[in-house]
Amino acid sequence: MRTYHCFWLLFWAGQPHQSFLTPLSKRTSGFPEKEKVLILSGNSRQDLHRSKRSWMWNQFFLLEEYTGTDYQYVGKLHSDQDKGDGSLKYILSGDGAGDLFIINENTGDIQATKRLDREEKPVYILRAQAINRRTGRPVEPESEFIIKIHDINDNEPMFTKDVYNASIPEMSDVGTFVVQVTATDADDPTYGNSAKVVYSILQGQPYFSVESETGIIKTALLNMDRENREQYQVVIQAKDMGGQMGGLSGTTTVNITLTDVNDNPPRFPQSTYQFRAPESMPPDSPVGRIKANDADVDENAEIEYSITEGDGYEMFGITTDKDTQEGIITVKKTLDFENKNLYILKVEATNTHVDPRFLYLGPFKDSATVRIQVEDVDEPPVFSRPAYIMEVKEDVPINSIIGTVIAQDPDAAKNPVKYSVDRHTDMDRVFNINSGNGSIFTSKPLDRETLLWHNITVIAAEINNPKQSSRVPVFIKVLDVNDNAPEFAMFYETFVCENAKAEQLIQTLSAVDKDDSYSGHQFSFSLAPEAASSSNFTLQDNRDNTAGIFTRKTRYNRHEMSTYFLPVVISDNDYPIQSSTETVTIRVCACDHRGKMLSCNAEALIHPTGLSTGALIAILLCIIILLITVVLFAALRRQRKKEPLIISKEDIRDNIVSYNDEGGGEEDTQAFDIGTLRNPEAIDDNKLRRDIVPETLFMPRRTATARDNTDVRDFINQRLKENDIDPAAPPYDSLATYAYEGNGSVAESLSSLESVTTDGDQDYDYLSDWGPRFKKLADMYGAMDSDKDS
């Protein structure tokens, strides 16, 4: 049964008088309820000066979510000025007045027209007033009152998230915090237990539990293993009314993921692995892959492989593929089937990130045996050395053996080997090799001074299978022999002063030798026998590979001898001794008192006097006068009257055009066109003669148009008649000559003048009979005929 609280609101008028309460009997539901009355009171006495407030506020309580069919009754307004005669009118204003709340203006009854929801608006503030119907004036002052919405449990708890996601490490202890869920209830928490929420777990036991008051989810089972189960879905319920019967509830889902820890060691799926590797496999080539399985993931599953023991420890290595966590076995050194064909290795796989908490589960590593079988392949010959260095003297005769290379087939068959020189490394074919025994010999003379080192490549190939071949570099050093004579280090040309004194040094000589000397060069200098006694100079050997030239007499005269050529013999001390004769050029020159050269020209003394200044000026004036004369002569030549264009009776200006180049024909716009001759109307009427200046300008005469295919004889006669009567014709001292050959010619016409009218009648097939030189021309004109026919 619903109970409605009654509130009294007293209204005091201006003067005190007795208040009264009017009982109401109207109800809006079948439940008995106490009457709610708001009484307005007034006093008309004037003797009291103190006045009280006309309205004393109070509040009404109204139940939310009313489900009845009638309007919900709220309360009643009543004034002590109301005599019951209908003279007063009650009005209502404020929150929802006239829409949500209505008042009976006669009785003052207040009703709610709609269902109210406390969660939308819990309090409504309204103002009440009584006015006189006849005058419209208020009989009581306006006052406020409050309508509070009474809460009922009409909202279920709501979680802040529809789905929660959480994760915890596997193998966690019981009671490990997972996540906290939170639910809220929109009902009034100050009234009853409508907003008191209690949490419980509907799904997820026995793995997890939840605290009823806080919503904290914890682990409830020990040692949950991710490798057995990784995902868990837990359903949590939040119920109001403290979890009592009849309370409303809401649920949420919590997805819990177990994260990985390193609690599983790596394990090889088999204890022994077998691989095959051909002996020709180059170093760092992969032989095979092995993998140890680890139930963990990410960094907890990272594995490091290593070879711990075995007879192939030095021959093979192993690396880890970071993407697949596989061990890649590779070759470290070249394999040799004939030397060893089976290797046994022990490979160990170890976790790189070990968790000390789980060491009690055992060692986090595993081992396996790997057997590698080396396969025999047909290998190329192998030289006894990776490179050969040989020495040979440069004076050895041709076909001399300088060394031998050795190569053998490493296979069990021991196939014979043949040798050859790679000619790309010996373009001049200086060396050759015996194909059977590998001996290298010279095929051309050697010269150390030209090339000190010869770098060639020798090829060894199996006779039965030439594709199986190998190469080796051979470095041949040419040793020096004393086969070059010493010579001057430079060309020596010096001078001696005419006033030189005896035993005066005029030049120091030095020499070089192309040969190589192990103990150092020692050169000796001397004058040639033919110059030793009669020379005007002497030579002194300084014993340090230099020599000095000295004067033998006191004075020299360049007019008697301007240049001396002194032969010098240079010898070395190697075996066999080599010597050469070099020449030193010595010029006799005039010098000052300090020995500085002034002039070495003998003719300068014979004609010491040069041209005087006056002579030079005279020569310059003559040149200027000659130039002026030439310029004046050229100017006078230009002032002479030009001769007329027609200076000879042989000058024909009407029809003759000179051709001095090939090609063109009727296509040459600069040539004469017979079509213009036969159509005089095409001639420019305003074009005048250029060889004379007419005294009177005559209008050009119109000539009759020549008929097509008119004979040239008739055409010439017509033009002669026109020139006879034409006042603008050339003067009498000019002659226009017209020649006529007659009709037809055995050789036909060779001119292109009539090609305009006769081109279509031409037949160029005869060009094909003139030989290969005219074939191109025959093809061109033959193609033109075919185009016209098409």
mmCIF file of C-alpha atoms in Angstrom, residues 116-270:
data_model
loop_
_atom_site.group_PDB
_atom_site.id
_atom_site.type_symbol
_atom_site.label_atom_id
_atom_site.label_comp_id
_atom_site.label_asym_id
_atom_site.label_seq_id
_atom_site.Cartn_x
_atom_site.Cartn_y
_atom_site.Cartn_z
ATOM 1 C CA LEU A 116 7.621 11.393 -14.074
ATOM 2 C CA ASP A 117 11.160 10.053 -13.907
ATOM 3 C CA ARG A 118 13.289 11.065 -10.966
ATOM 4 C CA GLU A 119 16.458 10.295 -12.906
ATOM 5 C CA GLU A 120 15.490 12.954 -15.449
ATOM 6 C CA LYS A 121 14.379 15.660 -12.944
ATOM 7 C CA PRO A 122 14.072 15.027 -9.214
ATOM 8 C CA VAL A 123 12.595 18.409 -8.081
ATOM 9 C CA TYR A 124 10.069 20.835 -9.567
ATOM 10 C CA ILE A 125 9.672 24.401 -8.220
ATOM 11 C CA LEU A 126 6.278 26.017 -8.761
ATOM 12 C CA ARG A 127 4.515 29.240 -7.735
ATOM 13 C CA ALA A 128 0.881 29.480 -6.542
ATOM 14 C CA GLN A 129 -1.447 32.508 -6.389
ATOM 15 C CA ALA A 130 -5.145 33.269 -5.833
ATOM 16 C CA ILE A 131 -6.727 36.176 -7.800
ATOM 17 C CA ASN A 132 -10.162 37.787 -7.863
ATOM 18 C CA ARG A 133 -12.079 36.709 -10.942
ATOM 19 C CA ARG A 134 -13.955 39.967 -11.273
ATOM 20 C CA THR A 135 -11.108 42.412 -10.770
ATOM 21 C CA GLY A 136 -8.189 40.175 -11.824
ATOM 22 C CA ARG A 137 -6.183 41.326 -8.871
ATOM 23 C CA PRO A 138 -4.403 38.888 -6.548
ATOM 24 C CA VAL A 139 -5.944 38.488 -3.177
ATOM 25 C CA GLU A 140 -2.904 36.750 -1.821
ATOM 26 C CA PRO A 141 0.817 37.307 -2.575
ATOM 27 C CA GLU A 142 2.532 34.717 -4.802
ATOM 28 C CA SER A 143 4.606 32.032 -3.088
ATOM 29 C CA GLU A 144 6.764 29.066 -4.126
ATOM 30 C CA PHE A 145 6.476 25.417 -3.237
ATOM 31 C CA ILE A 146 8.410 22.280 -4.201
ATOM 32 C CA ILE A 147 7.332 18.971 -5.648
ATOM 33 C CA LYS A 148 9.880 16.220 -5.025
ATOM 34 C CA ILE A 149 9.792 13.042 -7.092
ATOM 35 C CA HIS A 150 9.880 10.001 -4.883
ATOM 36 C CA ASP A 151 12.366 7.329 -6.170
ATOM 37 C CA ILE A 152 11.510 3.712 -6.925
ATOM 38 C CA ASN A 153 13.946 0.973 -8.036
ATOM 39 C CA ASP A 154 13.465 1.293 -11.769
ATOM 40 C CA ASN A 155 17.128 1.312 -12.997
ATOM 41 C CA GLU A 156 19.363 -1.704 -13.189
ATOM 42 C CA PRO A 157 23.117 -1.363 -12.574
ATOM 43 C CA MET A 158 25.159 -0.437 -15.685
ATOM 44 C CA PHE A 159 28.829 -1.314 -16.205
ATOM 45 C CA THR A 160 31.156 1.399 -17.480
ATOM 46 C CA LYS A 161 32.250 -0.933 -20.324
ATOM 47 C CA ASP A 162 30.374 -3.549 -22.259
ATOM 48 C CA VAL A 163 33.517 -5.684 -22.590
ATOM 49 C CA TYR A 164 36.654 -5.624 -20.474
ATOM 50 C CA ASN A 165 40.028 -6.930 -21.707
ATOM 51 C CA ALA A 166 42.767 -7.943 -19.314
ATOM 52 C CA SER A 167 45.901 -10.069 -19.278
ATOM 53 C CA ILE A 168 48.047 -11.722 -16.636
ATOM 54 C CA PRO A 169 51.209 -13.829 -16.844
ATOM 55 C CA GLU A 170 50.705 -17.537 -16.896
ATOM 56 C CA MET A 171 51.685 -19.559 -13.822
ATOM 57 C CA SER A 172 50.561 -16.683 -11.560
ATOM 58 C CA ASP A 173 49.823 -17.273 -7.876
ATOM 59 C CA VAL A 174 46.297 -17.495 -6.484
ATOM 60 C CA GLY A 175 44.837 -14.092 -5.704
ATOM 61 C CA THR A 176 46.763 -12.222 -8.399
ATOM 62 C CA PHE A 177 44.941 -9.056 -9.391
ATOM 63 C CA VAL A 178 43.475 -9.219 -12.893
ATOM 64 C CA VAL A 179 41.165 -6.211 -13.382
ATOM 65 C CA GLN A 180 38.505 -4.199 -11.577
ATOM 66 C CA VAL A 181 35.009 -3.770 -13.030
ATOM 67 C CA THR A 182 32.665 -0.947 -12.051
ATOM 68 C CA ALA A 183 28.871 -0.659 -12.321
ATOM 69 C CA THR A 184 26.682 2.360 -11.478
ATOM 70 C CA ASP A 185 22.940 2.606 -10.596
ATOM 71 C CA ALA A 186 20.939 5.682 -11.576
ATOM 72 C CA ASP A 187 18.503 5.304 -8.639
ATOM 73 C CA ASP A 188 18.658 7.483 -5.552
ATOM 74 C CA PRO A 189 21.491 6.219 -3.346
ATOM 75 C CA THR A 190 20.060 8.083 -0.306
ATOM 76 C CA TYR A 191 16.776 6.270 -0.368
ATOM 77 C CA GLY A 192 16.703 2.592 0.489
ATOM 78 C CA ASN A 193 18.914 0.021 -1.242
ATOM 79 C CA SER A 194 17.908 0.833 -4.809
ATOM 80 C CA ALA A 195 21.443 1.966 -5.703
ATOM 81 C CA LYS A 196 23.409 -0.493 -3.563
ATOM 82 C CA VAL A 197 25.288 -2.782 -6.004
ATOM 83 C CA VAL A 198 26.775 -6.208 -5.252
ATOM 84 C CA TYR A 199 29.109 -8.082 -7.707
ATOM 85 C CA SER A 200 29.123 -11.819 -8.385
ATOM 86 C CA ILE A 201 30.682 -14.145 -10.997
ATOM 87 C CA LEU A 202 28.381 -16.041 -13.296
ATOM 88 C CA GLN A 203 31.001 -17.619 -15.622
ATOM 89 C CA GLY A 204 34.726 -18.201 -15.175
ATOM 90 C CA GLN A 205 34.929 -20.403 -12.127
ATOM 91 C CA PRO A 206 37.012 -22.049 -10.776
ATOM 92 C CA TYR A 207 39.735 -20.016 -12.536
ATOM 93 C CA PHE A 208 38.767 -16.558 -11.287
ATOM 94 C CA SER A 209 36.830 -14.866 -8.471
ATOM 95 C CA VAL A 210 35.394 -11.366 -7.872
ATOM 96 C CA GLU A 211 35.079 -9.305 -4.712
ATOM 97 C CA SER A 212 31.375 -8.554 -4.136
ATOM 98 C CA GLU A 213 31.754 -4.965 -2.996
ATOM 99 C CA THR A 214 34.734 -3.692 -5.080
ATOM 100 C CA GLY A 215 34.394 -5.653 -8.323
ATOM 101 C CA ILE A 216 38.075 -6.697 -8.277
ATOM 102 C CA ILE A 217 38.711 -9.906 -10.244
ATOM 103 C CA LYS A 218 41.508 -12.187 -9.033
ATOM 104 C CA THR A 219 42.963 -15.553 -9.974
ATOM 105 C CA ALA A 220 41.473 -18.495 -8.109
ATOM 106 C CA LEU A 221 43.483 -21.414 -9.535
ATOM 107 C CA LEU A 222 47.208 -22.112 -9.195
ATOM 108 C CA ASN A 223 49.617 -22.528 -12.141
ATOM 109 C CA MET A 224 47.358 -21.781 -15.083
ATOM 110 C CA ASP A 225 49.399 -22.745 -18.175
ATOM 111 C CA ARG A 226 49.151 -20.679 -21.359
ATOM 112 C CA GLU A 227 50.261 -23.619 -23.455
ATOM 113 C CA ASN A 228 47.161 -25.540 -22.261
ATOM 114 C CA ARG A 229 44.674 -22.651 -22.503
ATOM 115 C CA GLU A 230 45.341 -19.043 -23.387
ATOM 116 C CA GLN A 231 41.935 -17.291 -23.466
ATOM 117 C CA TYR A 232 39.290 -17.105 -20.730
ATOM 118 C CA GLN A 233 35.878 -15.395 -20.814
ATOM 119 C CA VAL A 234 34.447 -14.337 -17.466
ATOM 120 C CA VAL A 235 30.883 -13.009 -16.959
ATOM 121 C CA ILE A 236 30.369 -10.661 -13.970
ATOM 122 C CA GLN A 237 26.929 -9.666 -12.590
ATOM 123 C CA ALA A 238 26.131 -6.430 -10.722
ATOM 124 C CA LYS A 239 22.812 -6.505 -8.742
ATOM 125 C CA ASP A 240 21.172 -3.657 -6.766
ATOM 126 C CA MET A 241 19.057 -3.873 -3.606
ATOM 127 C CA GLY A 242 22.204 -5.252 -1.979
ATOM 128 C CA GLY A 243 21.802 -8.433 -3.961
ATOM 129 C CA GLN A 244 18.418 -9.238 -2.378
ATOM 130 C CA MET A 245 15.564 -10.950 -4.130
ATOM 131 C CA GLY A 246 13.761 -8.613 -6.550
ATOM 132 C CA GLY A 247 16.759 -6.428 -7.228
ATOM 133 C CA LEU A 248 17.671 -5.428 -10.768
ATOM 134 C CA SER A 249 20.969 -6.630 -12.330
ATOM 135 C CA GLY A 250 23.331 -6.086 -15.243
ATOM 136 C CA THR A 251 26.233 -8.125 -16.621
ATOM 137 C CA THR A 252 29.512 -7.550 -18.420
ATOM 138 C CA THR A 253 32.055 -9.777 -20.111
ATOM 139 C CA VAL A 254 35.739 -9.827 -19.210
ATOM 140 C CA ASN A 255 38.176 -11.388 -21.738
ATOM 141 C CA ILE A 256 41.304 -12.509 -19.926
ATOM 142 C CA THR A 257 44.473 -13.542 -21.790
ATOM 143 C CA LEU A 258 47.362 -15.440 -20.245
ATOM 144 C CA THR A 259 50.666 -13.945 -21.390
ATOM 145 C CA ASP A 260 53.695 -16.126 -21.981
ATOM 146 C CA VAL A 261 56.590 -16.718 -19.641
ATOM 147 C CA ASN A 262 59.628 -18.842 -20.373
ATOM 148 C CA ASP A 263 58.516 -22.017 -18.647
ATOM 149 C CA ASN A 264 59.259 -24.464 -21.506
ATOM 150 C CA PRO A 265 62.767 -25.508 -22.618
ATOM 151 C CA PRO A 266 63.575 -26.111 -26.322
ATOM 152 C CA ARG A 267 63.317 -29.697 -27.531
ATOM 153 C CA PHE A 268 64.613 -31.310 -30.727
ATOM 154 C CA PRO A 269 61.912 -33.464 -32.350
ATOM 155 C CA GLN A 270 64.553 -36.082 -33.244
#
